[in-house]
PDB file of C-alpha atoms in Angstrom:
ATOM      1  CA  GLN A   1      -6.139 -14.134 -11.095  1.00  0.00           C
ATOM      2  CA  VAL A   2      -4.751 -11.625  -8.568  1.00  0.00           C
ATOM      3  CA  GLN A   3      -6.321  -8.664  -8.265  1.00  0.00           C
ATOM      4  CA  LEU A   4      -5.233  -5.789  -6.260  1.00  0.00           C
ATOM      5  CA  VAL A   5      -7.760  -3.561  -5.012  1.00  0.00           C
ATOM      6  CA  GLU A   6      -7.481  -0.868  -3.255  1.00  0.00           C
ATOM      7  CA  SER A   7     -10.173   1.940  -1.587  1.00  0.00           C
ATOM      8  CA  GLY A   8      -9.885   4.886   0.533  1.00  0.00           C
ATOM      9  CA  GLY A   9      -8.519   7.654  -0.659  1.00  0.00           C
ATOM     10  CA  GLY A  10     -10.236  10.825  -1.285  1.00  0.00           C
ATOM     11  CA  LEU A  11      -9.650  14.000  -0.236  1.00  0.00           C
ATOM     12  CA  VAL A  12      -8.611  15.104   3.517  1.00  0.00           C
ATOM     13  CA  GLN A  13      -7.371  19.541   4.764  1.00  0.00           C
ATOM     14  CA  ALA A  14      -3.810  19.625   5.846  1.00  0.00           C
ATOM     15  CA  GLY A  15      -4.023  17.754   9.701  1.00  0.00           C
ATOM     16  CA  GLY A  16      -6.114  15.182   7.970  1.00  0.00           C
ATOM     17  CA  SER A  17      -6.127  11.769   8.836  1.00  0.00           C
ATOM     18  CA  LEU A  18      -7.624   8.529   5.906  1.00  0.00           C
ATOM     19  CA  ARG A  19      -7.019   5.058   5.871  1.00  0.00           C
ATOM     20  CA  LEU A  20      -6.434   2.826   2.953  1.00  0.00           C
ATOM     21  CA  SER A  21      -7.569  -0.432   2.339  1.00  0.00           C
ATOM     22  CA  CYS A  22      -5.740  -3.184  -0.452  1.00  0.00           C
ATOM     23  CA  ALA A  23      -7.123  -6.496  -0.587  1.00  0.00           C
ATOM     24  CA  ALA A  24      -5.710  -9.313  -2.628  1.00  0.00           C
ATOM     25  CA  THR A  25      -7.917 -11.408  -4.253  1.00  0.00           C
ATOM     26  CA  GLY A  26      -8.098 -14.691  -5.642  1.00  0.00           C
ATOM     27  CA  ASN A  27      -7.014 -18.368  -4.398  1.00  0.00           C
ATOM     28  CA  ILE A  28      -4.137 -17.509  -2.730  1.00  0.00           C
ATOM     29  CA  PHE A  29      -2.127 -18.876   0.332  1.00  0.00           C
ATOM     30  CA  SER A  30       0.099 -16.138   1.778  1.00  0.00           C
ATOM     31  CA  ILE A  31       1.795 -13.483   0.230  1.00  0.00           C
ATOM     32  CA  ASN A  32       5.866 -12.204   1.595  1.00  0.00           C
ATOM     33  CA  THR A  33       5.365  -8.918   1.295  1.00  0.00           C
ATOM     34  CA  MET A  34       2.655  -5.773   1.132  1.00  0.00           C
ATOM     35  CA  GLY A  35       2.647  -2.137   1.168  1.00  0.00           C
ATOM     36  CA  TRP A  36       2.146   0.966  -1.073  1.00  0.00           C
ATOM     37  CA  PHE A  37       3.546   3.707  -3.106  1.00  0.00           C
ATOM     38  CA  ARG A  38       3.168   6.492  -3.722  1.00  0.00           C
ATOM     39  CA  GLN A  39       3.014   8.764  -7.134  1.00  0.00           C
ATOM     40  CA  ALA A  40       2.303  12.952  -7.947  1.00  0.00           C
ATOM     41  CA  PRO A  41       1.879  14.262 -10.915  1.00  0.00           C
ATOM     42  CA  GLY A  42       4.820  14.324 -12.875  1.00  0.00           C
ATOM     43  CA  LYS A  43       7.155  12.727 -10.566  1.00  0.00           C
ATOM     44  CA  GLN A  44       8.345   8.653  -9.760  1.00  0.00           C
ATOM     45  CA  ARG A  45       6.395   6.382  -7.617  1.00  0.00           C
ATOM     46  CA  ASP A  46       8.225   5.997  -4.947  1.00  0.00           C
ATOM     47  CA  LEU A  47       8.157   4.003  -1.608  1.00  0.00           C
ATOM     48  CA  VAL A  48       5.981   4.525   1.175  1.00  0.00           C
ATOM     49  CA  ALA A  49       5.574   1.373   3.237  1.00  0.00           C
ATOM     50  CA  THR A  50       6.292  -2.157   3.368  1.00  0.00           C
ATOM     51  CA  GLU A  51       5.185  -4.673   5.386  1.00  0.00           C
ATOM     52  CA  ILE A  52       6.446  -8.576   5.274  1.00  0.00           C
ATOM     53  CA  ILE A  53       4.990 -11.786   5.923  1.00  0.00           C
ATOM     54  CA  SER A  54       7.031 -12.425   9.843  1.00  0.00           C
ATOM     55  CA  GLY A  55       5.460  -8.784  10.496  1.00  0.00           C
ATOM     56  CA  ASN A  56       9.189  -6.025   9.538  1.00  0.00           C
ATOM     57  CA  THR A  57       7.970  -2.787   8.493  1.00  0.00           C
ATOM     58  CA  ASN A  58      10.049  -0.194   6.189  1.00  0.00           C
ATOM     59  CA  TYR A  59       9.308   3.146   6.351  1.00  0.00           C
ATOM     60  CA  ALA A  60       9.927   6.403   3.317  1.00  0.00           C
ATOM     61  CA  ASP A  61      11.660   9.246   5.919  1.00  0.00           C
ATOM     62  CA  SER A  62       9.313  11.489   4.306  1.00  0.00           C
ATOM     63  CA  VAL A  63       6.067   9.704   6.755  1.00  0.00           C
ATOM     64  CA  LYS A  64       7.578   8.445   9.548  1.00  0.00           C
ATOM     65  CA  GLY A  65       5.858   8.558  12.951  1.00  0.00           C
ATOM     66  CA  ARG A  66       2.348   9.617  10.649  1.00  0.00           C
ATOM     67  CA  PHE A  67       2.041   6.658   8.946  1.00  0.00           C
ATOM     68  CA  THR A  68       1.039   3.286   9.929  1.00  0.00           C
ATOM     69  CA  ILE A  69       1.230  -0.230   7.999  1.00  0.00           C
ATOM     70  CA  SER A  70      -0.882  -2.920   9.236  1.00  0.00           C
ATOM     71  CA  ARG A  71      -1.545  -6.140   7.793  1.00  0.00           C
ATOM     72  CA  ASP A  72      -4.307  -8.757   7.870  1.00  0.00           C
ATOM     73  CA  ASN A  73      -2.807 -11.973   6.276  1.00  0.00           C
ATOM     74  CA  ALA A  74      -6.033 -13.784   7.030  1.00  0.00           C
ATOM     75  CA  LYS A  75      -7.955 -11.248   4.437  1.00  0.00           C
ATOM     76  CA  ASN A  76      -4.341 -10.572   2.796  1.00  0.00           C
ATOM     77  CA  THR A  77      -5.177  -7.582   2.639  1.00  0.00           C
ATOM     78  CA  VAL A  78      -3.166  -4.512   4.149  1.00  0.00           C
ATOM     79  CA  TYR A  79      -3.478  -0.798   5.469  1.00  0.00           C
ATOM     80  CA  LEU A  80      -2.091   3.123   5.202  1.00  0.00           C
ATOM     81  CA  GLN A  81      -3.309   4.712   8.431  1.00  0.00           C
ATOM     82  CA  MET A  82      -1.681   8.532   7.658  1.00  0.00           C
ATOM     83  CA  ASN A  83      -2.525  10.620   9.998  1.00  0.00           C
ATOM     84  CA  ASN A  84      -1.360  14.331   9.771  1.00  0.00           C
ATOM     85  CA  LEU A  85      -1.468  14.370   6.578  1.00  0.00           C
ATOM     86  CA  GLN A  86      -0.076  17.442   4.582  1.00  0.00           C
ATOM     87  CA  PRO A  87      -0.548  18.640   0.460  1.00  0.00           C
ATOM     88  CA  GLU A  88       3.053  16.993  -0.611  1.00  0.00           C
ATOM     89  CA  ASP A  89       1.077  13.513   0.472  1.00  0.00           C
ATOM     90  CA  THR A  90      -1.067  13.985  -2.419  1.00  0.00           C
ATOM     91  CA  ALA A  91      -0.410  11.858  -4.910  1.00  0.00           C
ATOM     92  CA  VAL A  92      -1.768   7.797  -6.381  1.00  0.00           C
ATOM     93  CA  TYR A  93      -1.179   5.070  -3.467  1.00  0.00           C
ATOM     94  CA  TYR A  94      -0.949   2.568  -5.904  1.00  0.00           C
ATOM     95  CA  CYS A  95      -1.438  -1.108  -3.427  1.00  0.00           C
ATOM     96  CA  TYR A  96       1.936  -3.093  -4.033  1.00  0.00           C
ATOM     97  CA  ALA A  97       2.645  -6.975  -3.281  1.00  0.00           C
ATOM     98  CA  TRP A  98       5.585  -9.878  -3.850  1.00  0.00           C
ATOM     99  CA  GLY A  99       5.560 -13.002  -3.444  1.00  0.00           C
ATOM    100  CA  ILE A 100       1.520 -14.088  -3.755  1.00  0.00           C
ATOM    101  CA  GLN A 101       1.618 -17.553  -3.139  1.00  0.00           C
ATOM    102  CA  THR A 102      -1.325 -19.226  -4.348  1.00  0.00           C
ATOM    103  CA  MET A 103      -2.919 -22.667  -5.527  1.00  0.00           C
ATOM    104  CA  ARG A 104      -1.067 -23.095  -9.141  1.00  0.00           C
ATOM    105  CA  ALA A 105       2.497 -21.525  -7.428  1.00  0.00           C
ATOM    106  CA  THR A 106       4.401 -19.207  -5.743  1.00  0.00           C
ATOM    107  CA  ALA A 107       5.281 -16.531  -8.246  1.00  0.00           C
ATOM    108  CA  ALA A 108       8.670 -13.940  -7.503  1.00  0.00           C
ATOM    109  CA  MET A 109       6.976 -10.764  -9.142  1.00  0.00           C
ATOM    110  CA  ASP A 110       5.660  -7.462  -8.782  1.00  0.00           C
ATOM    111  CA  TYR A 111       1.815  -7.286  -8.019  1.00  0.00           C
ATOM    112  CA  TRP A 112      -0.425  -3.348  -8.547  1.00  0.00           C
ATOM    113  CA  GLY A 113      -3.868  -2.387  -7.619  1.00  0.00           C
ATOM    114  CA  LYS A 114      -4.999   0.878  -9.566  1.00  0.00           C
ATOM    115  CA  GLY A 115      -4.040   3.201  -6.793  1.00  0.00           C
ATOM    116  CA  THR A 116      -5.909   5.284  -5.541  1.00  0.00           C
ATOM    117  CA  LEU A 117      -5.531   8.926  -5.341  1.00  0.00           C
ATOM    118  CA  VAL A 118      -5.422  11.369  -1.721  1.00  0.00           C
ATOM    119  CA  THR A 119      -5.239  15.411  -2.042  1.00  0.00           C
ATOM    120  CA  VAL A 120      -4.030  17.425   0.842  1.00  0.00           C
ATOM    121  CA  SER A 121      -5.571  20.417   0.548  1.00  0.00           C
ATOM    122  CA  SER A 122      -3.492  23.345   2.494  1.00  0.00           C
TER     123      SER A 122
END
C-alpha cells in the first residue's frame, strides 16, 4: 500500500520561507512523476510544480523564481522550497505522484497526499 505523507506546512509572514516535504511509503522501486498541487478555499486544485524522474521540472507561472522543487529518488521523497511567500500562496498543498513502480505492479495512476496547510499572513 503506497501512501504519500506531507509535512512542513505552517503559518509564515509574507516574505518568509517554508520547505515542504513528502515521503512516499511502501515497497517502491521508482516513481515517474512527483510534485505539488495546491487548493485555496473555494477554488480548484492547481499545479504548483512537478519533477519527473529524469529531472525535468515544470512550474506554475505564479511561483517561478520563488519556489524550487527537488527530489531524492533514493528516499522516494519530494520537496518544495518556498521563498518570498505571499498571501496568495495560502492554500492546502498536496503531494502528488504518478507512475509508482512497486514489487506488484507499475500503476499509471495518480496518488495524492492528504495535504498540508500553508498560511501566509500579510
